[in-house]
Coordinates of C-alpha atoms in Angstrom, one line a residue:
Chain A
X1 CA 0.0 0.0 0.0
X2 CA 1.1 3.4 -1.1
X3 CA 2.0 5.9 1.7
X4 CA -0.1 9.0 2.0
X5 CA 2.4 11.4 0.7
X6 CA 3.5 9.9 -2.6
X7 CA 0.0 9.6 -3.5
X8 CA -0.5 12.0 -6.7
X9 CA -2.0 15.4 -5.5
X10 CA -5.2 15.3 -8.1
X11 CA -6.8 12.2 -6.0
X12 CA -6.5 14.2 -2.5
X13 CA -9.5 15.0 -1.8
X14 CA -10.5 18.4 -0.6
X15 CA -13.6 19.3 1.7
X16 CA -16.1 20.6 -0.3
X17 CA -19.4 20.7 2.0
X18 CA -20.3 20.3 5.6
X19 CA -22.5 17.6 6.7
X20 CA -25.9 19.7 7.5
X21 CA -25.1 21.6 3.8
X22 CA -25.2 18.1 2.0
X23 CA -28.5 16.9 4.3
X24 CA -30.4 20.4 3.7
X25 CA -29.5 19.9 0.0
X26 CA -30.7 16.8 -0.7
X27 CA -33.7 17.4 2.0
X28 CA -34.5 20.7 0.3
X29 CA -34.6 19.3 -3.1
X30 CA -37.5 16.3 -2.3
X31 CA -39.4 19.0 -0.1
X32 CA -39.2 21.3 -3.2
X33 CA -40.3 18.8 -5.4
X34 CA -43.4 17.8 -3.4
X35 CA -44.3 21.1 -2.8
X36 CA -44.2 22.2 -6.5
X37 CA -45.9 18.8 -7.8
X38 CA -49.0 19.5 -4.8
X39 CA -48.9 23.2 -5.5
X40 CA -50.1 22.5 -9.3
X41 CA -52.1 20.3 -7.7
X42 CA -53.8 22.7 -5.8
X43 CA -53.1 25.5 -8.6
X44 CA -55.4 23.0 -11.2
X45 CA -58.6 23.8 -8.8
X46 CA -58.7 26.8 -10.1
X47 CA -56.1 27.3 -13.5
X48 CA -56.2 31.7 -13.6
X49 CA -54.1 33.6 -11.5
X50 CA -55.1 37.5 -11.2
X51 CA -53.9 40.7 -9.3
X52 CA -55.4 42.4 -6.6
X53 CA -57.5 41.6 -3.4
X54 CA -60.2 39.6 -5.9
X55 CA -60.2 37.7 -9.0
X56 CA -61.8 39.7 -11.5
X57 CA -63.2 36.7 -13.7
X58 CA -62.6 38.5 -16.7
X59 CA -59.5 39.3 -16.5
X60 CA -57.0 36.8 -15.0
X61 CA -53.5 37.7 -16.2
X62 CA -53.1 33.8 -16.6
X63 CA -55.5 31.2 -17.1
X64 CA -55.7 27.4 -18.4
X65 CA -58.5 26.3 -20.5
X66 CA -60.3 24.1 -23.3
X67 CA -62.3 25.3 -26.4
X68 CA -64.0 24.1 -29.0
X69 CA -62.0 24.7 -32.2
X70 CA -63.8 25.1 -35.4
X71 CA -63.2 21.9 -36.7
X72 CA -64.9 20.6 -33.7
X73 CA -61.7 19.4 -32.4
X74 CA -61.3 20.3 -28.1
X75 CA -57.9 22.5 -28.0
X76 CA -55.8 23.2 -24.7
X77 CA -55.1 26.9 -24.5
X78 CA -53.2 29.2 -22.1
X79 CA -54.1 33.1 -22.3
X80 CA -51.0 35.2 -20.6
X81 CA -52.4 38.9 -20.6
X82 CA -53.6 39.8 -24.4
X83 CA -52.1 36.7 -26.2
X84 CA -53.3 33.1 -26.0
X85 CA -51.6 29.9 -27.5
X86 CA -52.7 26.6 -28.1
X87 CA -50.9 23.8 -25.3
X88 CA -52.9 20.9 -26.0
X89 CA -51.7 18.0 -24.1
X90 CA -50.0 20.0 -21.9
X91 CA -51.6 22.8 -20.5
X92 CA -55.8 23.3 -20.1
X93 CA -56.2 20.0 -22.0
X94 CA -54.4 16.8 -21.8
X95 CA -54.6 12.9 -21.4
X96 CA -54.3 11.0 -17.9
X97 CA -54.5 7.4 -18.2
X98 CA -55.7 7.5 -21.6
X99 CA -58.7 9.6 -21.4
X100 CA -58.5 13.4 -22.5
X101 CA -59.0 15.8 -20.1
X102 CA -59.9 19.4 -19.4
X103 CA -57.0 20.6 -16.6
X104 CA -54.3 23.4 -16.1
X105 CA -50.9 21.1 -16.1
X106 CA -50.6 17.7 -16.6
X107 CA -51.1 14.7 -15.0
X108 CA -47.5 14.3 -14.5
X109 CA -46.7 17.4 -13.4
X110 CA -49.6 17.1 -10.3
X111 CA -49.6 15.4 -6.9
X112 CA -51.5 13.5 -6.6
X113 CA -51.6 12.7 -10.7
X114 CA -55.3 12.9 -10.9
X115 CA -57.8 16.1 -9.9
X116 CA -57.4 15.3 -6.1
X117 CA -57.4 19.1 -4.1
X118 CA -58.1 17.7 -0.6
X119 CA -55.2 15.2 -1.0
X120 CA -53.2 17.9 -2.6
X121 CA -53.3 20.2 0.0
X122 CA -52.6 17.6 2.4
X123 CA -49.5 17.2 0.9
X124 CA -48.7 20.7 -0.1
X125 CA -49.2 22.1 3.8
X126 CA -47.4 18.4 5.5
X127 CA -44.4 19.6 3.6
X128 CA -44.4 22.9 3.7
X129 CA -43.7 22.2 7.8
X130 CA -40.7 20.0 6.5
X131 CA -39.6 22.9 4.0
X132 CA -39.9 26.2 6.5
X133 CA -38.4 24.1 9.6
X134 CA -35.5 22.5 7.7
X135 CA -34.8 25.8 5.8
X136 CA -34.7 27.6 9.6
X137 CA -31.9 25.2 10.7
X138 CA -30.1 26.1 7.5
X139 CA -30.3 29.2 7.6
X140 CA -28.8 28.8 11.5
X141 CA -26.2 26.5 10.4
X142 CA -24.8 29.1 7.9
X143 CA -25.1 31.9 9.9
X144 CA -23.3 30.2 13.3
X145 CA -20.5 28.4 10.7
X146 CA -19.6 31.4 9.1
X147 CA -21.0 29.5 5.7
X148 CA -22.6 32.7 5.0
X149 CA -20.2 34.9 5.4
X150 CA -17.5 33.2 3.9
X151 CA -18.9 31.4 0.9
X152 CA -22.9 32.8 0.2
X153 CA -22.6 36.3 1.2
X154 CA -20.8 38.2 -1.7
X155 CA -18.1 40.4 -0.5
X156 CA -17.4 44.2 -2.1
X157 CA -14.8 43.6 -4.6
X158 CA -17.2 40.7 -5.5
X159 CA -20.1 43.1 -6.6
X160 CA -17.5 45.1 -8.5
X161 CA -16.7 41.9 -10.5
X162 CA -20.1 40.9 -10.9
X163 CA -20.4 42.6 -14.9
X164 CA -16.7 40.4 -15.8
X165 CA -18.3 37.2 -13.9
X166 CA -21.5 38.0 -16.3
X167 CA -19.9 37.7 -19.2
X168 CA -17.6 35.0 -18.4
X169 CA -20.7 33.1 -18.0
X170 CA -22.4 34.3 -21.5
X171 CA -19.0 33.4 -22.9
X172 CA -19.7 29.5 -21.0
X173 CA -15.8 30.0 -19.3
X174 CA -16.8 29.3 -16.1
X175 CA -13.8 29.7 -13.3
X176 CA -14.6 26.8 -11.4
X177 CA -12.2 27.3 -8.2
X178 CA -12.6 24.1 -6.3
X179 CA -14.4 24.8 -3.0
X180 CA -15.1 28.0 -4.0
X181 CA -18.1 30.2 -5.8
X182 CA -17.7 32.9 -7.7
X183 CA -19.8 36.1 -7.3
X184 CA -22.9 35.0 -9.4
X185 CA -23.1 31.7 -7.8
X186 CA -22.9 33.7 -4.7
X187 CA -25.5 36.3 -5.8
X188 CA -28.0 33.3 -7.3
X189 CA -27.8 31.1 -3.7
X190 CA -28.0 33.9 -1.6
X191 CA -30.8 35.4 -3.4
X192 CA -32.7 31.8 -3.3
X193 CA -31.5 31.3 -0.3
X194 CA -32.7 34.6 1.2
X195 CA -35.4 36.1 -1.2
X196 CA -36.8 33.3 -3.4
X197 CA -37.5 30.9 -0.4
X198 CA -38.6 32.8 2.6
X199 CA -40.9 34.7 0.1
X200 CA -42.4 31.4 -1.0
X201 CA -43.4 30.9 2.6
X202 CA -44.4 34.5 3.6
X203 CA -46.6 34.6 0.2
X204 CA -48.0 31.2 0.9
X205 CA -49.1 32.2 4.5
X206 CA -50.5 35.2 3.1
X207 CA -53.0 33.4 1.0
X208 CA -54.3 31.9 4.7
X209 CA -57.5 34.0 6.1
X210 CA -56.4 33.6 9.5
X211 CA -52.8 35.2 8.5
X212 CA -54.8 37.5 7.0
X213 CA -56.6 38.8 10.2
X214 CA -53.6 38.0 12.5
X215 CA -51.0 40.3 10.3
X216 CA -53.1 42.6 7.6
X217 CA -50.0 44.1 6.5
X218 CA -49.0 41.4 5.0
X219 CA -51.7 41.4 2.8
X220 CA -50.6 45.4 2.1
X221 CA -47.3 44.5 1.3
X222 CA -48.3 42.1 -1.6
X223 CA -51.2 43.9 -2.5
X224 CA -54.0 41.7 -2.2
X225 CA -54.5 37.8 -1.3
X226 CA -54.4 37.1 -5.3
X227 CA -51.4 39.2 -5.9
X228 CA -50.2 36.8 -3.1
X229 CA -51.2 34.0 -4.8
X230 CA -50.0 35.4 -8.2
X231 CA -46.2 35.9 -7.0
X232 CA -46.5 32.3 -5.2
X233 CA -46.4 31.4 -8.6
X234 CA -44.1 33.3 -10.2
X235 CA -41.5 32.8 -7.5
X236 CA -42.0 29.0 -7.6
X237 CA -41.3 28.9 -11.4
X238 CA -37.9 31.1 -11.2
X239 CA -37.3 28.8 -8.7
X240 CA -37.7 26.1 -11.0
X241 CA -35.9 28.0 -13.7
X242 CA -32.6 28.1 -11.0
X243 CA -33.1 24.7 -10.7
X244 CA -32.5 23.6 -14.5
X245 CA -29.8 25.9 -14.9
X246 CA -28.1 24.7 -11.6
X247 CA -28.4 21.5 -12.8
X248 CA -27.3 22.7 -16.4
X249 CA -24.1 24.4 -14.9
X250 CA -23.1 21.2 -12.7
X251 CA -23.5 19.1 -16.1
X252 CA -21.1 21.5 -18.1
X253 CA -18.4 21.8 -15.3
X254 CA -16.9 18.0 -13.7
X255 CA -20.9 16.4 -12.5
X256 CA -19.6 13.5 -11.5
X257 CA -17.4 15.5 -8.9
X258 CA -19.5 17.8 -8.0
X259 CA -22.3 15.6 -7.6
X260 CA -19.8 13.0 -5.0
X261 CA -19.2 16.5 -3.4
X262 CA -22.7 17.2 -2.5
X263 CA -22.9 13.7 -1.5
X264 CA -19.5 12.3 0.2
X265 CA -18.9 16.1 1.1
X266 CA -15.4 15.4 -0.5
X267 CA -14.2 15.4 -3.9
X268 CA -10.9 15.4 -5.6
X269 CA -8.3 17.9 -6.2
X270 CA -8.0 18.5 -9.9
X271 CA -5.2 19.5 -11.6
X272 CA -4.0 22.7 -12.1
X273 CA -6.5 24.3 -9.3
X274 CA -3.8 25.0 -7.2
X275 CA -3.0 28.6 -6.3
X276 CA 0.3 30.7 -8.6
X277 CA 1.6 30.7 -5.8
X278 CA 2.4 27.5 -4.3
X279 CA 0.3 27.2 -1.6
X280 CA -2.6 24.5 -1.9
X281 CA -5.8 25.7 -2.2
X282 CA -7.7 26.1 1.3
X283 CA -10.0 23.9 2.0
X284 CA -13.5 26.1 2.3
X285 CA -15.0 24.3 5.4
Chain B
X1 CA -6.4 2.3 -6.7
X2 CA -6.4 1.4 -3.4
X3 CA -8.7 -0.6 -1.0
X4 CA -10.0 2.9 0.5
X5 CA -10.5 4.3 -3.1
X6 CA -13.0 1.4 -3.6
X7 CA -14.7 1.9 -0.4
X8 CA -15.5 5.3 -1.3
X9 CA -16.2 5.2 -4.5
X10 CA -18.6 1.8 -3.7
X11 CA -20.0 4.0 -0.4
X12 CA -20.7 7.2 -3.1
X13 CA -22.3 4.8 -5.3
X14 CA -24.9 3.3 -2.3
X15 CA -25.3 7.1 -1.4
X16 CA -26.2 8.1 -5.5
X17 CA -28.5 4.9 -5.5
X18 CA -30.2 5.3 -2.5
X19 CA -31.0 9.0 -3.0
X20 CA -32.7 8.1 -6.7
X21 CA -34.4 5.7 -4.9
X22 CA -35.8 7.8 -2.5
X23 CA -36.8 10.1 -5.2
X24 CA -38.5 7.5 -7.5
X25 CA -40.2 5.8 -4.9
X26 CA -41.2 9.5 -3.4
X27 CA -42.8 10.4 -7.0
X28 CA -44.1 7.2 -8.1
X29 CA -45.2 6.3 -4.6
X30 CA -47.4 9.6 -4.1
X31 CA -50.3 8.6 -6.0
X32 CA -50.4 5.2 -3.9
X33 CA -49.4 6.7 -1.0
X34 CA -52.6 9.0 -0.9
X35 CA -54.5 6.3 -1.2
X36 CA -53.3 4.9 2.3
X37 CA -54.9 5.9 5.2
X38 CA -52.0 5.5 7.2
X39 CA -50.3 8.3 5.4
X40 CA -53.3 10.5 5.4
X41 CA -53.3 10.6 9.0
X42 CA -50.0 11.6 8.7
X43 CA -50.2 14.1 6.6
X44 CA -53.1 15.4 8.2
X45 CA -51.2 16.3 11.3
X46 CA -50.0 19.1 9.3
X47 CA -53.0 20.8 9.3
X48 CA -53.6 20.1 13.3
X49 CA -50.2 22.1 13.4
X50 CA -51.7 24.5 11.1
X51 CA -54.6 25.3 14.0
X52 CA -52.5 25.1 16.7
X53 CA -49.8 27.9 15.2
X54 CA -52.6 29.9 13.7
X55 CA -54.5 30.1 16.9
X56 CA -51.6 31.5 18.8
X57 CA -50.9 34.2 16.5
X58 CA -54.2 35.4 15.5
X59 CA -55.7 34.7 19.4
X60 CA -59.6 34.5 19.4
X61 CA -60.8 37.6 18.7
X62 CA -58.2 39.3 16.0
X63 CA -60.6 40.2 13.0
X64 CA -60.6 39.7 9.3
X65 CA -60.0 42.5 7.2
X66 CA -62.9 44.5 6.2
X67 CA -62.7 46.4 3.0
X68 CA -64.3 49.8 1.6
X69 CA -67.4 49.4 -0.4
X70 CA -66.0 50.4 -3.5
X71 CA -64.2 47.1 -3.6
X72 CA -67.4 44.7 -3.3
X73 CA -67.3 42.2 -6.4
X74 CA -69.9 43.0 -8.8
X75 CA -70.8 39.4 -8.5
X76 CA -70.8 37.1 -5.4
X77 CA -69.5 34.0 -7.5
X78 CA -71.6 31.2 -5.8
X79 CA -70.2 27.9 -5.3
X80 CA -71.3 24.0 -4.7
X81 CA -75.3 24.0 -4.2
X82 CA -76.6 27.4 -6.3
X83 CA -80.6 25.8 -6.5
X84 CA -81.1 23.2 -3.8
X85 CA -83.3 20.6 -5.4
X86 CA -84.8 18.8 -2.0
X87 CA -88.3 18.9 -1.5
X88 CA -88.0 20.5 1.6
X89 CA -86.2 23.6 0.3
X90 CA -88.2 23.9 -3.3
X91 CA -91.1 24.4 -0.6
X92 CA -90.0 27.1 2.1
X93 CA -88.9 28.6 -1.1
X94 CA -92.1 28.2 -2.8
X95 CA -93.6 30.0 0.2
X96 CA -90.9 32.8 0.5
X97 CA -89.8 31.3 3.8
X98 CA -92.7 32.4 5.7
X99 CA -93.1 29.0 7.9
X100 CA -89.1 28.7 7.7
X101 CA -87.8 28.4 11.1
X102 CA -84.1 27.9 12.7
X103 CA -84.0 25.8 15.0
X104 CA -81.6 25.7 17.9
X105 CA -81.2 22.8 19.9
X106 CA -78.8 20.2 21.4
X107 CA -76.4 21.3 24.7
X108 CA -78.7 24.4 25.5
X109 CA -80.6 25.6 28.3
X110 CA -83.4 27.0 26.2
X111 CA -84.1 24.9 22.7
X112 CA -85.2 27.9 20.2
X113 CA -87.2 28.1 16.9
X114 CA -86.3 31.3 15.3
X115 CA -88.4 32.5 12.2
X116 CA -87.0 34.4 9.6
X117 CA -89.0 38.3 10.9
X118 CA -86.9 37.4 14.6
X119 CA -83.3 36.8 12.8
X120 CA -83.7 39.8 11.2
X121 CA -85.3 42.1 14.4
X122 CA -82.2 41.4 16.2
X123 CA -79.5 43.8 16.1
X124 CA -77.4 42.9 12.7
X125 CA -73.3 43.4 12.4
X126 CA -72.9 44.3 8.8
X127 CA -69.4 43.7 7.2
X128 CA -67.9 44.1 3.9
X129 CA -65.5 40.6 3.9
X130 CA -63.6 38.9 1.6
X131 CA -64.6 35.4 0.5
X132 CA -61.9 32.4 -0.1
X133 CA -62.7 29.3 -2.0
X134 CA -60.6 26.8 -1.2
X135 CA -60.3 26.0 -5.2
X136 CA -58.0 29.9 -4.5
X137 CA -60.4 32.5 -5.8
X138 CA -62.1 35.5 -4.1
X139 CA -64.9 37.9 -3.9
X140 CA -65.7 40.8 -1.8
X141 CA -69.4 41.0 -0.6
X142 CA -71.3 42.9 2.5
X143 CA -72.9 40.4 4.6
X144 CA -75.1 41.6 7.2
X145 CA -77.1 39.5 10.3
X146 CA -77.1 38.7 13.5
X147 CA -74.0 37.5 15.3
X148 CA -74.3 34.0 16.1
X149 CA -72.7 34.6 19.7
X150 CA -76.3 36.9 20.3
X151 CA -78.1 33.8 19.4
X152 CA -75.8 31.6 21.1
X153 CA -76.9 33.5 24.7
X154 CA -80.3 33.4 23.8
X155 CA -80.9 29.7 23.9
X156 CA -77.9 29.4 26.7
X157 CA -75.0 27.6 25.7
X158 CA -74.3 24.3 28.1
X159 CA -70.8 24.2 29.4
X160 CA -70.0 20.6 28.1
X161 CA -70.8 22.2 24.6
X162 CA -68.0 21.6 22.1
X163 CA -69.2 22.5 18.6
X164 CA -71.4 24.2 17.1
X165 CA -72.9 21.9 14.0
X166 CA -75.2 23.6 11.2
X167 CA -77.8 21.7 9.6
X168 CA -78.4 22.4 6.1
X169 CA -81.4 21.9 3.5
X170 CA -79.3 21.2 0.2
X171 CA -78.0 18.3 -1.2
X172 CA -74.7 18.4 -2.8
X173 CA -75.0 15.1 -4.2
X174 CA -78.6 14.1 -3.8
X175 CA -77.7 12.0 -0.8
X176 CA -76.9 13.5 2.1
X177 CA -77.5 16.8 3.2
X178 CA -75.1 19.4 3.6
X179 CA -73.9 20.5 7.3
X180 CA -71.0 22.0 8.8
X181 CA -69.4 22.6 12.2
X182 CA -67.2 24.8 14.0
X183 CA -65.6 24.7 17.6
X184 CA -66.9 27.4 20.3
X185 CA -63.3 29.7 19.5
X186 CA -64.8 30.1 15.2
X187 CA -68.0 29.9 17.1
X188 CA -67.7 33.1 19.1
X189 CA -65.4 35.1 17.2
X190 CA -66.9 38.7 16.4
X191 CA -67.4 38.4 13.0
X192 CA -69.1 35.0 12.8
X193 CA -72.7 35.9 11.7
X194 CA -75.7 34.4 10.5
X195 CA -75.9 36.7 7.3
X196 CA -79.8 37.1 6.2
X197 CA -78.4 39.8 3.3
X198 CA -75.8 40.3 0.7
X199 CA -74.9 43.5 -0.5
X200 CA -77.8 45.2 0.9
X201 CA -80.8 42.8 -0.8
X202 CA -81.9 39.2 1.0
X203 CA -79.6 36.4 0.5
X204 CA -80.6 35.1 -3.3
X205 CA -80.7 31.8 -3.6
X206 CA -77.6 30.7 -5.5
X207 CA -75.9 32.5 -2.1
X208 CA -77.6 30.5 0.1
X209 CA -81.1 32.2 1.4
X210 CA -82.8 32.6 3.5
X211 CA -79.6 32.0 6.1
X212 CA -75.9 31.5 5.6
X213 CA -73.1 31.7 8.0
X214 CA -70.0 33.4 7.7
X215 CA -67.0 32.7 9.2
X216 CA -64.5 35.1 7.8
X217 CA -61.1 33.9 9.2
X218 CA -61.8 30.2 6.9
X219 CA -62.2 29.1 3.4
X220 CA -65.8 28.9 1.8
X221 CA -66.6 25.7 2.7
X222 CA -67.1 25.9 6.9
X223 CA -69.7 28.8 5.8
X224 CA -72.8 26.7 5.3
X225 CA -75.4 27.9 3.4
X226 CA -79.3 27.3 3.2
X227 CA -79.5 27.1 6.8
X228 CA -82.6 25.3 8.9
X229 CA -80.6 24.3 12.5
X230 CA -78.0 24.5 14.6
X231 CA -77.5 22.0 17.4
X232 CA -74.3 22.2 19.9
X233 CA -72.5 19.2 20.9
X234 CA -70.2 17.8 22.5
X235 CA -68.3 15.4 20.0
X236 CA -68.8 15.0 16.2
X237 CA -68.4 11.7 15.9
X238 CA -72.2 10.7 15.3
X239 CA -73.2 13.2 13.0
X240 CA -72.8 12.2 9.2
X241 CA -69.2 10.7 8.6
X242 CA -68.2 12.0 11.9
X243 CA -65.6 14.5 10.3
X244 CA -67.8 17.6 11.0
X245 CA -69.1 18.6 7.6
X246 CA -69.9 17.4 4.1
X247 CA -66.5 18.2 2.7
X248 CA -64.7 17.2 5.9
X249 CA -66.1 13.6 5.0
X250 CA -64.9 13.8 1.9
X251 CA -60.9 14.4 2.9
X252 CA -61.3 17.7 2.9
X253 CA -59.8 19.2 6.9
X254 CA -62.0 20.2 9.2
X255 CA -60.0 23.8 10.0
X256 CA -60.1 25.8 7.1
X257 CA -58.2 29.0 8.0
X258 CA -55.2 28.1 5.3

């Protein structure tokens, strides 16, 4: 057996994230997934999303439906504001288990698949429990470790490089320091960390009559319980936007070792990642 | 590679599979899953957490929002039963509700029969409210009648009285006839009325006339309309499916204030 230190440097592994990081992650991401899934669940009950205290029937700003098309064919459609397109089979008509039918998303996008709202909001409110508590203890974790400080939170001469990092990014060069982000990763996780998912929750509580009479402000804030309910829904699909390019960004820079580092919390040093000036690279946690 | 290269490498792939394990059997699991009762009751202690936490922070009495008039809906969208089809109703309807009566009965010291001309002698809290469906749309309507607390102290509420339980006269599904219940906390709260008008008219019919309560800190549901009784008790389990209310026995949870 090979001693330690004539080991080649690129298999040395290097600490990439703590223990309570790796759980919250994986946690987060089944939590997040049942809590979308339910929420189009619950969102199907009623497909049009409007602004304001009231929905104004005629107006929703969104809405899922069916027509009957001239041919005498039934047609899916989805009207955003002034402009409508036909989503047949996907959105306001489409097929679960075989037989056509007149919803806002799909079967396979729903929890439970088939129009179920009691059930849904079961699951939706059970989770959301799992969701806010977990998300607390992160949030503590990161603060009392210094994870926030040292690798979410970006630091001045980051925000000044923000515009280079930019187009680094739109150029697909991304400067993947091992154990460390750069100041767009840190501006994207901080801002779902600290916007996107406490305002999920706070716009989600705001939709509750009794949060309604126990803080009316809150209701001020977001102008109305369907603005609420409108921004629930916008912030839940950037969140799902973040997700697919997260997802994209760990595909196009080492997966495999990023994926064993969200997992093992360890992964490999790779070649060439060590600093200009001899020193290895510290290890961020 | 070494022996403790394998061992990670074998322990990263058990990690990798059991985590897209846990998510397929999550995802394709759900739909079984809700089927199980089991995991309903689970799931359903969510909601018990729900009334616990939104108890504390809105105490008994903080009130709904009120709104100006100039935001009233210009219609009250009406939802489950609009024309009750039961014999009973299509009669005290044929008949303008003259011989309609509510009757109050159950844990009380004095049973009542209330007719429609007493309901709407006694002194009436009026209220411009928003209304919640639990499908996630709203209205805005003015809802004035007595609050049920006033009637509550006529007839005498006894001290082993639980809930409150509302007896409708519609049939959602032909069957079984619509009722609701709430506990003496909903029961009492100062905005829980017995609303004989809407927007300044009588109740119409798809609204729920002659009677409908309000309860305006829960979803649409709890706020039973077509009223004939109201009987306090002190445990639901006898009444219907036992879940206090038509939707309750249908999976729907018994506190609505999310």
């Amino acid at each position: 057996m090979r001693a330690a230190s004539t080991a080649p440097p690129s298999s040395r592994p290097v600490r990439r994230h703590a223990l309570p990081v790796r759980l919250w992650h994986w946690f987060n991401l089944w939590c997040l997934v049942v809590l979308l899934m339910s929420g189009l669940q619950i969102f199907n009950a009623h497909p049009a999303l409007y602004w304001g205290s009231v929905s104004n029937f005629d107006d929703p700003w969104l809405e899922m439906y069916a027509i009957r098309a001239s041919d005498g064919a039934i047609e899916g459609v989805t009207a955003l504001g002034p402009w409508q397109f036909e989503t047949t089979g996907v959105l306001g008509y489409s097929s679960i288990n075989g037989q056509q039918t007149v919803r806002g998303f799909p079967a396979w996008a729903t929890l439970p698949s088939h129009q179920f709202l009691s059930m849904g909001r079961l699951w939706h409110f059970f989770f959301g429990w799992l969701f806010a508590v977990s998300g607390a203890l992160f949030v503590l974790h990161a603060v009392i470790s210094g994870h926030l400080r040292r690798d979410l939170w970006p630091a001045g001469r980051e925000w000044r490089g923000l515009g280079r990092d930019m187009l680094n990014h739109l150029k697909f060069r991304f400067h993947d320091h091992a154990g460390k982000y750069n100041s767009l990763q840190k501006l994207s996780y901080a801002g779902v960390i600290f916007a996107a998912l406490p305002l999920m929750i706070v716009t989600g509580l705001c939709m509750s009559p009794t949060v309604n009479a126990a803080a009316p402000w809150l209701l001020d804030l977001f102008g109305g319980r369907q603005s609420a309910r409108s921004l629930h829904f916008i912030i839940a699909g950037s969140l799902v936007l973040f997700v697919i390019v997260h997802v994209l960004l760990v595909l196009l820079t080492h997966p495999l070792r990023q994926l064993r580092g969200m997992i093992t919390g360890r992964a490999p040093e790779r070649h060439g990642s060590r600093r200009t000036d001899g020193h290895p690279e510290v290890p961020h946690e | 590679m070494s022996d403790r290269d394998d061992r990670r490498l074998s322990r990263r792939m058990l990690l990798q599979r059991a985590a897209l394990g846990a998510a397929a059997v999550t995802l394709g699991g759900c739909d079984r899953l809700s089927q199980s009762e089991t995991m309903t009751r689970l799931l359903e202690s969510g909601q018990a957490l729900n009334m616990k936490t939104q108890r504390l922070l809105a105490g008994s009495d903080a009130l709904a929002p009120e709104y100006p008039a100039s935001m009233i809906s210009p219609v009250f969208r009406p939802n489950g039963s609009t024309n009750p089809q039961t014999g009973l109703y299509q009669r005290h309807l044929a008949s303008d509700f003259a011989d309609w009566r509510l009757d109050i009965d159950g844990l009380v010291a004095q049973p009542l029969s209330l007719s429609l001309t007493e309901l709407r002698s006694m002194p009436a809290r009026t209220q411009i409210t928003r209304h919640d469906c639990v499908e996630g749309w709203s209205v805005i309507g003015q809802w004035s009648g007595p609050v049920l607390e006033d009637v509550l102290q006529r007839a005498g509420v006894r001290p082993e009285a639980r809930y409150v339980v509302f007896h409708c006269m519609d049939q959602l599904n032909g069957r079984d006839f619509y009722y609701e219940s709430l506990d003496m906390v909903a029961a009492r709260h100062p905005q829980t009325i017995l609303a004989h008008s809407l927007n300044g008219e009588t109740v119409p019919v798809a609204n729920g006339a002659p009677l409908r309560l309000r309860v305006e800190r829960q979803l649409g549901y709890k706020m039973a309309k077509y009223l004939r009784g109201i009987t306090l008790v002190e445990h639901l389990d006898d009444i219907q499916g036992g879940r206090g209310g038509y939707w309750e026995d249908r999976g729907y949870t018994w506190y609505a204030g999310v």
